[in-house]
Short mmCIF file of C-alpha atoms and ligand atoms in Angstrom, two decimals:
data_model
loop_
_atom_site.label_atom_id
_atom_site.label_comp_id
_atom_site.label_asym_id
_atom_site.label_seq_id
_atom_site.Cartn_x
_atom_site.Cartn_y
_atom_site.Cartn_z
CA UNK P 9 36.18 -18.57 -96.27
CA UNK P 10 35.74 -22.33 -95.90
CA UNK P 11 38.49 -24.53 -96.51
CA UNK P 12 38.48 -26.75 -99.61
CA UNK P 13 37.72 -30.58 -98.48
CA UNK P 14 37.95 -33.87 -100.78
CA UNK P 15 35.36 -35.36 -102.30
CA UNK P 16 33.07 -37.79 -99.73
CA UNK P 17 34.29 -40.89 -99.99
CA UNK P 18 37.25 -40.08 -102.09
CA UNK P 19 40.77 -40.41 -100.51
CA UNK P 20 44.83 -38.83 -100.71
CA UNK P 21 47.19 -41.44 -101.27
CA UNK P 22 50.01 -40.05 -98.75
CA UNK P 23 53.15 -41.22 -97.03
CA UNK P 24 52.47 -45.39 -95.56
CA UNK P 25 49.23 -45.42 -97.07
CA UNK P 26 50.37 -44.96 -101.27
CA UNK P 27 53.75 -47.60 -100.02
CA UNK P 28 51.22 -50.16 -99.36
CA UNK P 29 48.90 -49.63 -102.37
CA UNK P 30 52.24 -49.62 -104.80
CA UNK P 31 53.40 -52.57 -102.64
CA UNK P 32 50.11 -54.47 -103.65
CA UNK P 33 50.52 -53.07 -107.34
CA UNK P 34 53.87 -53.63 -107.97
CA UNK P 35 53.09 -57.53 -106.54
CA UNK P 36 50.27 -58.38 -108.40
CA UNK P 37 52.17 -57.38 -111.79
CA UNK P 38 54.90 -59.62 -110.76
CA UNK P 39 53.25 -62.02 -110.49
CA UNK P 40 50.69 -62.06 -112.88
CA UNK P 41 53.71 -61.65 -115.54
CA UNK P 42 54.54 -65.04 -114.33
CA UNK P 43 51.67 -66.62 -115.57
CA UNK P 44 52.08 -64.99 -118.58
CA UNK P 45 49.93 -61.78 -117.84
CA UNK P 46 50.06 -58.44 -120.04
CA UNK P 47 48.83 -55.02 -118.58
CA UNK P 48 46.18 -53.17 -120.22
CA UNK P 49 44.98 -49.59 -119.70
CA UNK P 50 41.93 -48.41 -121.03
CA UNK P 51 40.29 -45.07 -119.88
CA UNK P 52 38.33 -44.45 -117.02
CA UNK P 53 35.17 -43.28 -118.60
CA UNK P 54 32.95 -45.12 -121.07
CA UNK P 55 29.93 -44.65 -122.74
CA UNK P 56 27.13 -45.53 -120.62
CA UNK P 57 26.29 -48.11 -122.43
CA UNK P 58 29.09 -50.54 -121.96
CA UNK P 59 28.42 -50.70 -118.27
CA UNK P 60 24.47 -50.31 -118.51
CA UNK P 61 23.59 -52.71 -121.25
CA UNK P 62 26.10 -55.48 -119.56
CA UNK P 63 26.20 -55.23 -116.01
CA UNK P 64 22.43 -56.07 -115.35
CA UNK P 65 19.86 -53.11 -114.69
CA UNK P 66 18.81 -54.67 -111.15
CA UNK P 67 22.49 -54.69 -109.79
CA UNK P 68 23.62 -52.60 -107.05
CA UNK P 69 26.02 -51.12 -109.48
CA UNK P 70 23.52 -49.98 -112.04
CA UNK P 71 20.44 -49.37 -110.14
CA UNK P 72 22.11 -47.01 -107.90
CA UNK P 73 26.06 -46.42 -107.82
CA UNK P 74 27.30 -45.68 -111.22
CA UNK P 75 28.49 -42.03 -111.65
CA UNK P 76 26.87 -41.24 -115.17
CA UNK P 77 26.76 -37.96 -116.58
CA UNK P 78 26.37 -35.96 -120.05
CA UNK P 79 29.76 -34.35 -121.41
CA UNK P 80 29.41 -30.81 -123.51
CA UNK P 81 28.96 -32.59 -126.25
CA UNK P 82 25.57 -34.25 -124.88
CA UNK P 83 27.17 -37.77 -124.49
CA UNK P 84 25.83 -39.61 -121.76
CA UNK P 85 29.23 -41.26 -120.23
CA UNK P 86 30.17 -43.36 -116.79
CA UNK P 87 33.38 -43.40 -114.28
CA UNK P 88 34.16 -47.06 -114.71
CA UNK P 89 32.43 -49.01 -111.80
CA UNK P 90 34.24 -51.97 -112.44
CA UNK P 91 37.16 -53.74 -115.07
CA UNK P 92 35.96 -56.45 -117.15
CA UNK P 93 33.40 -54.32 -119.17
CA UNK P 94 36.13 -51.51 -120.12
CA UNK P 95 38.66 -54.42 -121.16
CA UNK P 96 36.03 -56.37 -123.09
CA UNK P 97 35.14 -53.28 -124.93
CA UNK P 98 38.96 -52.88 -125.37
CA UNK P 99 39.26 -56.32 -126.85
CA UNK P 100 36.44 -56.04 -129.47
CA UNK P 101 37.40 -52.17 -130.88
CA UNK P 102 41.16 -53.14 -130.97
CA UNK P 103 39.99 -56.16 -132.97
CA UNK P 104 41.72 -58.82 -130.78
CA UNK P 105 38.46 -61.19 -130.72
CA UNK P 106 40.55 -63.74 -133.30
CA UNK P 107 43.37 -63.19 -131.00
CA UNK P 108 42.80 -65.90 -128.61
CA UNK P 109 43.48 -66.56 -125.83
CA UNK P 110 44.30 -62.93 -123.91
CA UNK P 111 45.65 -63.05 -120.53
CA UNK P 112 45.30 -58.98 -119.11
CA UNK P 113 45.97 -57.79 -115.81
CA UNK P 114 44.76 -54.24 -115.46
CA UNK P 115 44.73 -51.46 -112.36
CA UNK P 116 44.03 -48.51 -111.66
CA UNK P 117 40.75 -46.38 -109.87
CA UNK P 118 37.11 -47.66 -109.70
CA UNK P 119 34.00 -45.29 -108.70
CA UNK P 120 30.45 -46.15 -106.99
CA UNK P 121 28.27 -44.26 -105.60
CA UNK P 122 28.04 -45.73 -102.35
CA UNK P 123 27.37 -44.88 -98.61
CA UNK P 124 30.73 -44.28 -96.98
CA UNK P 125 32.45 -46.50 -94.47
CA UNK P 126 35.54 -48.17 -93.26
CA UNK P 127 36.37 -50.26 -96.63
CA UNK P 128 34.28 -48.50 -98.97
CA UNK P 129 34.77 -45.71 -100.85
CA UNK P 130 33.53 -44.04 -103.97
CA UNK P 131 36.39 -44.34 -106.04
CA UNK P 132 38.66 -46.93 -104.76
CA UNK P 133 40.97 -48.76 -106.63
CA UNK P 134 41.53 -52.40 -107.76
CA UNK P 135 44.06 -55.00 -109.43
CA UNK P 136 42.39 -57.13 -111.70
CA UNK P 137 42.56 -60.01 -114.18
CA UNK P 138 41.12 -61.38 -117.36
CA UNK P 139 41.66 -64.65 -119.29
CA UNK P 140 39.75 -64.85 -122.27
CA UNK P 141 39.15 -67.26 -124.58
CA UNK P 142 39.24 -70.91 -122.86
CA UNK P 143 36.38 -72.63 -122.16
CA UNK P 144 37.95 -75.26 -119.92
CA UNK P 145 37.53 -75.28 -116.37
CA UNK P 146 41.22 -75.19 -115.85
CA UNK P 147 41.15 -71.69 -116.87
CA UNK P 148 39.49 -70.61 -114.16
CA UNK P 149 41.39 -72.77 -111.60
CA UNK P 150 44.41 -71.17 -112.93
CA UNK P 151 43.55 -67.82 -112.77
CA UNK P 152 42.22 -68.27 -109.28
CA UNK P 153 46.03 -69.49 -107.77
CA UNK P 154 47.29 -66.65 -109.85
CA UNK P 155 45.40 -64.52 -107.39
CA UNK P 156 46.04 -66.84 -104.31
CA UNK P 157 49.78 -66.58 -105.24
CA UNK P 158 49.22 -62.65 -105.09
CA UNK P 159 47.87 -63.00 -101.10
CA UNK P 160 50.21 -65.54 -100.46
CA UNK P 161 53.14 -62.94 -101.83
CA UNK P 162 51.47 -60.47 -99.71
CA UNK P 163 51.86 -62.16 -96.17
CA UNK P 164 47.79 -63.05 -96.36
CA UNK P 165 47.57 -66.56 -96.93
CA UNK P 166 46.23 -67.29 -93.20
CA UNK P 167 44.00 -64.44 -93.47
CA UNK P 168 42.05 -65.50 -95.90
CA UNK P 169 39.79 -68.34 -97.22
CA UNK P 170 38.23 -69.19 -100.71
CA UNK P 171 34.58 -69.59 -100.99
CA UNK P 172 33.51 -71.38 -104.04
CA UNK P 173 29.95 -71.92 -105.93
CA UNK P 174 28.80 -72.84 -109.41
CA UNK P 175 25.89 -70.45 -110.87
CA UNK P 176 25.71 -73.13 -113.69
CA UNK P 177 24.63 -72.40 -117.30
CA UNK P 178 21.66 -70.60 -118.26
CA UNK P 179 19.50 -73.44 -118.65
CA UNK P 180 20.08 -74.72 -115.21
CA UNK P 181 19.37 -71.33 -113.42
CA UNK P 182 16.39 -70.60 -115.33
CA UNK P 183 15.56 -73.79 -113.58
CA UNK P 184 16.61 -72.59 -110.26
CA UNK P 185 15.21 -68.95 -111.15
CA UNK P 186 11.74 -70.71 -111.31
CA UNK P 187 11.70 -72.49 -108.15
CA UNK P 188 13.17 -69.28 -106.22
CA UNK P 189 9.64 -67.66 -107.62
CA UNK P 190 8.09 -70.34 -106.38
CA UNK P 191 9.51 -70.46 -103.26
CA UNK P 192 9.43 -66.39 -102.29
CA UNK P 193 6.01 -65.69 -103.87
CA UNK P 194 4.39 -66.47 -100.86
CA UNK P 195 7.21 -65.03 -98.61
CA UNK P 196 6.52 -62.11 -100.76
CA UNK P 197 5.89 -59.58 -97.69
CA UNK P 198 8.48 -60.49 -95.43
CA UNK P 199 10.84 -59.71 -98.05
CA UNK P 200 12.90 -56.34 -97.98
CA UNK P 201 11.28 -53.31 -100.90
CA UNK P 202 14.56 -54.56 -102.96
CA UNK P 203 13.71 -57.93 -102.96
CA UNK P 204 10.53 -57.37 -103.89
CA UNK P 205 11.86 -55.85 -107.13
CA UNK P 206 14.27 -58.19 -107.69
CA UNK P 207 11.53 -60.85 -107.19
CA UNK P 208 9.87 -59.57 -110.56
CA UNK P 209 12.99 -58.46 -112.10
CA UNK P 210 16.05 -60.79 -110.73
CA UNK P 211 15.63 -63.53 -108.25
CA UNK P 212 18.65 -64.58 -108.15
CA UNK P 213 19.60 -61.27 -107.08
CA UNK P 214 17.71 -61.93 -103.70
CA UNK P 215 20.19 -64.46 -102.77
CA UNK P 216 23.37 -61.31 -102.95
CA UNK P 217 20.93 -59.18 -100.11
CA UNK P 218 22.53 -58.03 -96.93
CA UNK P 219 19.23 -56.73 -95.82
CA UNK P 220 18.79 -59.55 -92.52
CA UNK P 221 15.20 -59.73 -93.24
CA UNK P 222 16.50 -61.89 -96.74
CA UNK P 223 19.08 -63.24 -95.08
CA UNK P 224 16.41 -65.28 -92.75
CA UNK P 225 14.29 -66.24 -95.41
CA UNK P 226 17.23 -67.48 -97.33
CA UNK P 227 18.22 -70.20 -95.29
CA UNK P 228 15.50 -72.78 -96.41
CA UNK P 229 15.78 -71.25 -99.70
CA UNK P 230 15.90 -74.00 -102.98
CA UNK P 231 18.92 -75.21 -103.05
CA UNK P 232 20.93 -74.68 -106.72
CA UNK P 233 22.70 -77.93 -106.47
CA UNK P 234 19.51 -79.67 -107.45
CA UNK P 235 18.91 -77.66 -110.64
CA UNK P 236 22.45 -78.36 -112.44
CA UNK P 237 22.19 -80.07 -115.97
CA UNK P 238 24.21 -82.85 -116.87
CA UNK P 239 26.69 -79.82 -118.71
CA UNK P 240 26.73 -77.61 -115.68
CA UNK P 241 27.45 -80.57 -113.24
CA UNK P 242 30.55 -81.80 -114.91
CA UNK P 243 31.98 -78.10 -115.32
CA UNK P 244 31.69 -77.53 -110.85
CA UNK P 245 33.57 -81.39 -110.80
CA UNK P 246 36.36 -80.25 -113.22
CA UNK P 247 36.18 -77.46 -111.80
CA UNK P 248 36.95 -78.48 -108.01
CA UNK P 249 39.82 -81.38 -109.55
CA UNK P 250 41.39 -78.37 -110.96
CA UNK P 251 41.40 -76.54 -107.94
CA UNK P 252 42.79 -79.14 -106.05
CA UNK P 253 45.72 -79.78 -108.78
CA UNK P 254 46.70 -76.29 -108.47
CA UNK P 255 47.21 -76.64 -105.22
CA UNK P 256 44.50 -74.27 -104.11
CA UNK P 257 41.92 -74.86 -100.57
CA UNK P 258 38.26 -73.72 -100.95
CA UNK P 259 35.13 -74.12 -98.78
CA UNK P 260 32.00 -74.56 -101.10
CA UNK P 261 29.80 -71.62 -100.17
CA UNK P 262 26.37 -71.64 -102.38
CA UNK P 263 25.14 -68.07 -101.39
CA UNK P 264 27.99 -66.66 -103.76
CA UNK P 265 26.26 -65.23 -106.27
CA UNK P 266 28.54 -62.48 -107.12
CA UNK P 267 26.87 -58.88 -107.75
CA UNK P 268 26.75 -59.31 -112.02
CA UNK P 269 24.60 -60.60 -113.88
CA UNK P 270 26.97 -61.68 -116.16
CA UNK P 271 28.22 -64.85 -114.35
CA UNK P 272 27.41 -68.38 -115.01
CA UNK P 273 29.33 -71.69 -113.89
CA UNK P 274 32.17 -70.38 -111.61
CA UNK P 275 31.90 -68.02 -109.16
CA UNK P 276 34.39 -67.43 -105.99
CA UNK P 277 35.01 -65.02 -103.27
CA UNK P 278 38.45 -64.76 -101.23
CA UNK P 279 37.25 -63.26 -97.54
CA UNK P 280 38.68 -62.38 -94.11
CA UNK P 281 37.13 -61.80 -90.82
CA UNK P 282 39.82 -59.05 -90.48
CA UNK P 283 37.68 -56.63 -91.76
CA UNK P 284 34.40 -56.66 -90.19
CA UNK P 285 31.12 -56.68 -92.94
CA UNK P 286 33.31 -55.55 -95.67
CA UNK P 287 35.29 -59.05 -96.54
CA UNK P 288 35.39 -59.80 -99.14
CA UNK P 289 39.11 -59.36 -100.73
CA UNK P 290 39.15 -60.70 -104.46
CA UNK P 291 36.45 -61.96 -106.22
CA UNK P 292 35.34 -63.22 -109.72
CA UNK P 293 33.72 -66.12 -111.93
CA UNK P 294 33.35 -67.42 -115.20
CA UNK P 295 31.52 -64.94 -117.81
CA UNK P 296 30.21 -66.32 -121.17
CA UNK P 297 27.95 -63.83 -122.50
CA UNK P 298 29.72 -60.01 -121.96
CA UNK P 299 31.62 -60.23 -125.35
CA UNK P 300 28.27 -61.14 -127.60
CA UNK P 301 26.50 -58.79 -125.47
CA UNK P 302 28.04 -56.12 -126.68
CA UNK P 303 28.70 -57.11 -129.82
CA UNK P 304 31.79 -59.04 -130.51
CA UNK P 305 31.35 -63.10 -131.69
CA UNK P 306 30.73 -65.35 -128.60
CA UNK P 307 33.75 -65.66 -126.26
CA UNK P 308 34.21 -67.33 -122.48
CA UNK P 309 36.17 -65.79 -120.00
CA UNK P 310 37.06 -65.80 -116.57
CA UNK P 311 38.47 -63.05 -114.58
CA UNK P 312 38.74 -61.25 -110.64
CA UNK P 313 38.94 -58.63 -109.23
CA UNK P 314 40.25 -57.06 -105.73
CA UNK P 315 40.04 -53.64 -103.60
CA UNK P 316 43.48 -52.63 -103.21
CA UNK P 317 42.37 -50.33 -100.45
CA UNK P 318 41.16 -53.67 -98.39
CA UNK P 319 44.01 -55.62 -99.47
CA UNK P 320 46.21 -52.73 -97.90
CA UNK P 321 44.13 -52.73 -94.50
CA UNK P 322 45.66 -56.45 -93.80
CA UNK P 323 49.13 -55.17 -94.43
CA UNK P 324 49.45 -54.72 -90.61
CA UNK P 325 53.11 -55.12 -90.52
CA UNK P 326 54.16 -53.38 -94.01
CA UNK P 327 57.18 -51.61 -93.15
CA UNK P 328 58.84 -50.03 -96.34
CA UNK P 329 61.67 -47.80 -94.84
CA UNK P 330 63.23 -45.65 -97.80
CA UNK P 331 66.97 -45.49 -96.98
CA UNK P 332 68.12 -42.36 -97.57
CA UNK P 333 71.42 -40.94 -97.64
CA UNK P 334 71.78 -36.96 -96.70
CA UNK P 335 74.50 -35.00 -97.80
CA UNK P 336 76.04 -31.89 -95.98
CA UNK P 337 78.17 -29.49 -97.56
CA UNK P 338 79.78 -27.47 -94.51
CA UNK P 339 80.44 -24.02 -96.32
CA UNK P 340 78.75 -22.66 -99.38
CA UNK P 341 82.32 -23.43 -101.17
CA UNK P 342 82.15 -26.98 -100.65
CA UNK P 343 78.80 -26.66 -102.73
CA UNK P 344 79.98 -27.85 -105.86
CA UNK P 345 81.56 -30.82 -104.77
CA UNK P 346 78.39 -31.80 -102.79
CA UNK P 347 75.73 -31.43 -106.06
CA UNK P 348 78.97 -34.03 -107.83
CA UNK P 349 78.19 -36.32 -105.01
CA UNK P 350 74.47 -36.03 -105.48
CA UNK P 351 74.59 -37.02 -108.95
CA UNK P 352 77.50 -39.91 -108.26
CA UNK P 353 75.47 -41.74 -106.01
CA UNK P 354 72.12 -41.18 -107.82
CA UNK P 355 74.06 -42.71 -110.54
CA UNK P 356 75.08 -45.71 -108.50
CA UNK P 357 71.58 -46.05 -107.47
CA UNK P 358 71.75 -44.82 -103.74
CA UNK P 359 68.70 -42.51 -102.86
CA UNK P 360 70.32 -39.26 -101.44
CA UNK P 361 68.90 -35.65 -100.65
CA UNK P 362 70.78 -31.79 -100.05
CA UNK P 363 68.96 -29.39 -97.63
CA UNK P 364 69.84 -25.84 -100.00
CA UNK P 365 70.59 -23.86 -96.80
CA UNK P 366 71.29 -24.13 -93.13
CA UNK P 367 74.60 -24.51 -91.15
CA UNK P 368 75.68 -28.58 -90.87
CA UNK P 369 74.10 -28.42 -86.95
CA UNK P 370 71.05 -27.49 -88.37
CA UNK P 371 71.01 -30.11 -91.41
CA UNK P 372 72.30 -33.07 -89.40
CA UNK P 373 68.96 -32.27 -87.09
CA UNK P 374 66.81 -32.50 -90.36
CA UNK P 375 68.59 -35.46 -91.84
CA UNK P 376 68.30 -37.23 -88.71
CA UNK P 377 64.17 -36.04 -88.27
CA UNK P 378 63.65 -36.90 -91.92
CA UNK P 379 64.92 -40.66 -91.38
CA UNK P 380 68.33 -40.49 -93.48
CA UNK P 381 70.18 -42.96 -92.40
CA UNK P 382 73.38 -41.90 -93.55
CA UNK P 383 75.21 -38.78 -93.66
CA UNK P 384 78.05 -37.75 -95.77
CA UNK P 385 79.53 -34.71 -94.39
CA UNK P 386 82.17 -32.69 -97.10
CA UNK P 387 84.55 -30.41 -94.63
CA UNK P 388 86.99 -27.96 -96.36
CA UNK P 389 89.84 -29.28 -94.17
CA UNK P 390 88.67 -33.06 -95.20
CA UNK P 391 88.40 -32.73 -98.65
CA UNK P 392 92.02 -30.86 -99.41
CA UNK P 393 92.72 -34.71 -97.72
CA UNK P 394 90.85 -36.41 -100.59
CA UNK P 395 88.30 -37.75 -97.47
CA UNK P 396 84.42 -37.17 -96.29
CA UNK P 397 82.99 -38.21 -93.28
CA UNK P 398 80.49 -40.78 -93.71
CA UNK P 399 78.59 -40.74 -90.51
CA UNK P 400 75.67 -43.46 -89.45
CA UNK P 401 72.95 -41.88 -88.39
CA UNK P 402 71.18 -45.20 -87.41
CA UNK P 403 74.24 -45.60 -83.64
CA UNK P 404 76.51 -42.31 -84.77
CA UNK P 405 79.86 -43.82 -85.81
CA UNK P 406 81.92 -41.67 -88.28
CA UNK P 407 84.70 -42.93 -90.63
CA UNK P 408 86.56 -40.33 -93.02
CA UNK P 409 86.67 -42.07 -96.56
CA UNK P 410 87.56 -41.49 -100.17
CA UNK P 411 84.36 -40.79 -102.29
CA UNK P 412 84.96 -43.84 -103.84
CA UNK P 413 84.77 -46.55 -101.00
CA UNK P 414 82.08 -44.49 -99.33
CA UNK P 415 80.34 -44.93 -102.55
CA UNK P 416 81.40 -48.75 -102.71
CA UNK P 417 80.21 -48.96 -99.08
CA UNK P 418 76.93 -47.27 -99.21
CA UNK P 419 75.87 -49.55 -102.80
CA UNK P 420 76.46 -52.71 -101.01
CA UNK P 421 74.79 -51.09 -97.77
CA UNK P 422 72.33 -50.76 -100.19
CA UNK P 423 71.78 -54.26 -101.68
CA UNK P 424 72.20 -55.77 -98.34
CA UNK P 425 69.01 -54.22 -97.32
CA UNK P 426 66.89 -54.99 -100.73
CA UNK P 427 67.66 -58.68 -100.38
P1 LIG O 11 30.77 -55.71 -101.78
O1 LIG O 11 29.92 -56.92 -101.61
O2 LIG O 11 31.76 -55.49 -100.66
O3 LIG O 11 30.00 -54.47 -102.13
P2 LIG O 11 31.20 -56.16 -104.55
O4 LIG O 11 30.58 -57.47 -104.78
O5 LIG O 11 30.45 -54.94 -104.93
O6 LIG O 11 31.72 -56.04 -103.05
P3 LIG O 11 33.07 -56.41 -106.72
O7 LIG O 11 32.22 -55.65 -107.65
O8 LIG O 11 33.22 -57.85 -106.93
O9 LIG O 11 32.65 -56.13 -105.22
O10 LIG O 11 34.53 -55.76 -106.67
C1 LIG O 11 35.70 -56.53 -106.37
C2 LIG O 11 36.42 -56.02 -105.14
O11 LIG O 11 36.57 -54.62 -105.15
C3 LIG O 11 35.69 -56.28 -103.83
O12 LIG O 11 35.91 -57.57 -103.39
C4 LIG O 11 36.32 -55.26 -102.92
O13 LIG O 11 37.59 -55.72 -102.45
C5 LIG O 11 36.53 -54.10 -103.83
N1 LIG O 11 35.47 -53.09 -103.71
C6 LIG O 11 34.22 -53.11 -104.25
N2 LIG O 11 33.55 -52.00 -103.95
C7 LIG O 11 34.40 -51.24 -103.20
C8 LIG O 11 34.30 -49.93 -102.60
N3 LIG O 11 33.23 -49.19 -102.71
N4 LIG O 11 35.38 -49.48 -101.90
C9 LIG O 11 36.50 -50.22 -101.78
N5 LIG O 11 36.66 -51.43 -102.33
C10 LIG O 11 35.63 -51.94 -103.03
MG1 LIG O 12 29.21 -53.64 -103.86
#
C-alpha cells in the first residue's frame, strides 16, 4: 500500500515553521490595529465570477492558476487566488459601500495553480490590507508605512527595499497602451508565445514577463513617464511628498506593473535579494474600478498584500522558545496534589505539562528532552513539610519551596522572559 502524501505544492505548518507564520500574523494585526485596522474574514471560495470578471482574463492568475471547479449543485466556484476581490465582494453584499472609509486587514490561505519551487506554493498564505474609500494620495502613502512598520517590527527593514511606479489613470495608459503596440508590432517575433497574446489582448501585460526574451526587448521599451496627463502627473508628485512625510524610502522602479489588471496610479513592490527570483515580499497599488466592476457605486481603494511563507524565510534568527514548566509527581499518591498544581499555575498563566506514567528518573529525562525548563518535583516526604522541589533544568540547582513562592517565583520567571 502506498503511503498517503500532501498535496504538490501544499505544505504542514509544524513545530518552528507555524511559530514564525503566527509570529508574522500576530504582528501584522498589531500593528495594523494601530492604524486603525479591523479584521475581516470572508470564505475561501467564491463564485467564479468575482475573481474572473475582475482580475483580468490575460493575468497569470486567470489564464492559468485559479483552482475553479463545479460543486454538486453545478456551481462553478474558485479557491480564492488572492484578497481584495473576496473583501470587495464582502463590502458590497454586507452593504457597507455608504460606509466610508473601511480600513480591513484580512489573513488567512491563498491557492494558484503554479509550478512548485522554493517560495511558491499552491496554497500559501498571506496578510493583507485594504483602505477603501479615499481618493487622496495620502491614502496610499499611509497604508504603505503601515506595511513598512510590519517589516520593520519583523527585524526586515535592511532586507528590504520599496520599488515604486505610477500606472496612471486610464486615459494616460491607453496612451501608453498605444505606443507599446507601436513599439512591439514589429518586434512581434522575437517576443515570447505569451507576449504575443498579450500583444493583442494586454500590452501592458508584456512589461510583468519573466520570460528573458521580453525582458531584452523591454529595455528600450516607451517609457510611461511620457504618457501621464496633467491628473495622473500630480497624483505620482503627491504621491512621492507623501511618501517622504511618512517617513518611508523608495527607489522609483517603472517596470512595476503589478500582475492585475485592476491597478491604476500607484503601484509598489517591497523586495529582497534574500530570496533568489522569488522577491518580491509585499506588494499592492491603488484600484479604482474593482467595486463598479462588480457592481457596487464607484469607489477608490488602495490595498497590499504579502506571502507570509516568504516573509517567514527572512526570519533567520526567529527563536520563540516556549518555557515550559514540567511537573513530577513521585508516587501515584502524590497524584492529586500534582493535577492541583497543574491547574494553579495554568491559572497564574505559567505553561506546565504531567507525563501520566513513568518513575521521576524516567520523567526528569523527558522533561529535560522536551525543553522544560523547570521542574517541580512533589516527594511524599517533602510535601508532609508543606515544600516541593523546584529544580532548574536550564544549570540543575534545586530549592525546596512552598507552592506559593514557587508559584510567585516561576510568574515573575515568567514575565522576565516576555519583556
Ligand atoms: P510573483 O511575481 O512572485 O508571482 P505575484 O505578483 O503573483 O508574485 P501577488 O499576487 O501580488 O504576487 O501576491 C502578493 C504576495 O503574495 C507576493 O508578493 C508573494 O509574497 C506572495 N505570493 C504570491 N504567489 C505566491 C505563491 N504561489 N506562493 C507563495 N507566496 C506567494
Ligand atoms: Mg504570481
Amino acid at each position: 500500500m502506498s503511503m498517503i502524501q500532501p498535496v504538490r505544492g501544499t505544505h504542514d505548518l509544524i513545530g518552528e515553521g507555524q511559530k514564525k507564520h503566527a509570529h508574522v500574523v500576530d504582528t501584522a494585526r498589531r500593528i495594523t490595529s494601530l492604524y486603525g485596522f479591523d479584521e475581516w474574514q470572508t470564505p475561501v471560495f467564491e463564485d467564479t465570477g468575482v475573481f474572473a470578471r475582475t482580475l483580468g482574463d490575460t493575468s497569470d492568475i486567470v489564464s492559468k492558476e485559479m483552482y475553479t471547479f463545479t460543486d454538486r449543485g453545478g456551481d462553478s466556484l474558485t479557491l480564492r487566488p488572492e484578497g481584495t476581490a473576496g473583501i470587495c465582494r464582502a463590502l458590497i453584499t454586507n452593504g457597507l459601500t455608504q460606509t466610508l472609509p473601511q480600513r480591513v486587514f484580512y489573513t488567512g490561505p491563498m491557492f494558484r495553480y503554479e509550478r512548485p519551487q522554493k517560495g511558491r506554493y499552491r496554497q500559501f498564505h498571506q496578510i493583507g490590507s485594504e483602505l477603501i474609500g479615499p481618493s487622496e494620495p495620502m491614502a496610499d502613502a499611509e497604508i504603505i508605512r503601515m506595511g513598512y512598520d510590519i517589516l520593520i517590527a519583523l527585524g526586515l527593514e535592511k532586507d528590504v527595499e520599496l520599488e515604486l511606479n505610477t500606472l496612471g489613470d486610464p486615459e494616460s495608459r491607453q496612451i501608453w497602451r498605444d505606443r507599446l503596440v507601436a513599439y512591439f508590432t514589429p518586434l512581434r517575433d522575437r517576443l515570447s508565445e505569451d507576449s504575443r497574446t498579450r500583444l493583442e489582448k494586454n500590452p501592458l501585460r508584456i512589461l510583468d514577463s519573466k520570460a528573458p526574451e521580453d525582458r531584452e526587448l523591454l529595455a528600450d521599451a516607451p517609457d510611461f513617464a511620457s504618457c501621464l496627463n496633467e491628473t495622473s502627473r500630480a497624483f505620482w508628485d503627491d504621491l512621492r511628498r507623501s511618501l517622504d512625510a511618512f517617513g518611508v524610502p523608495f527607489r522609483e522602479n517603472p517596470m512595476i506593473v503589478r500582475g492585475l489588471d485592476y491597478y491604476s496610479h500607484t503601484a509598489f513592490e517591497f523586495v529582497t535579494t534574500r530570496l533568489g527570483a522569488q522577491g518580491t515580499v509585499l506588494a499592492g497599488g491603488r484600484y479604482e474600478g474593482l467595486i463598479a466592476e462588480m457592481g457596487g457605486p464607484k469607489t477608490p481603494a488602495v490595498g497590499w498584500g504579502a506571502g507570509i511563507e516568504r516573509l517567514s524565510m527572512l526570519l533567520e534568527n526567529f527563536t520563540h522558545a516556549e518555557r515550559t514548566v514540567a511537573i513530577i509527581p513521585t508516587s501515584d499518591t502524590m497524584q492529586g496534589a500534582a493535577v492541583d498544581m497543574l491547574s494553579h499555575l495554568r491559572g497564574a498563566g505559567i505553561r506546565c505539562e504531567m507525563a501520566y506514567r513513568g518513575n521521576m528518573k524516567k520523567r526528569l529525562e523527558r522533561a529535560n528532552k522536551s525543553g522544560a525548563v523547570r521542574a517541580l518535583i512533589l516527594g511524599e516526604e517533602e510535601f508532609a513539610r508543606g515544600v516541593i522541589r523546584l529544580k532548574n533544568l536550564e544549570n540543575g540547582s534545586q530549592t525546596d519551596l512552598s507552592a506559593d513562592s514557587i508559584i510567585a517565583q516561576l510568574v515573575q520567571e515568567a514575565a522576565g522572559t516576555s519583556a
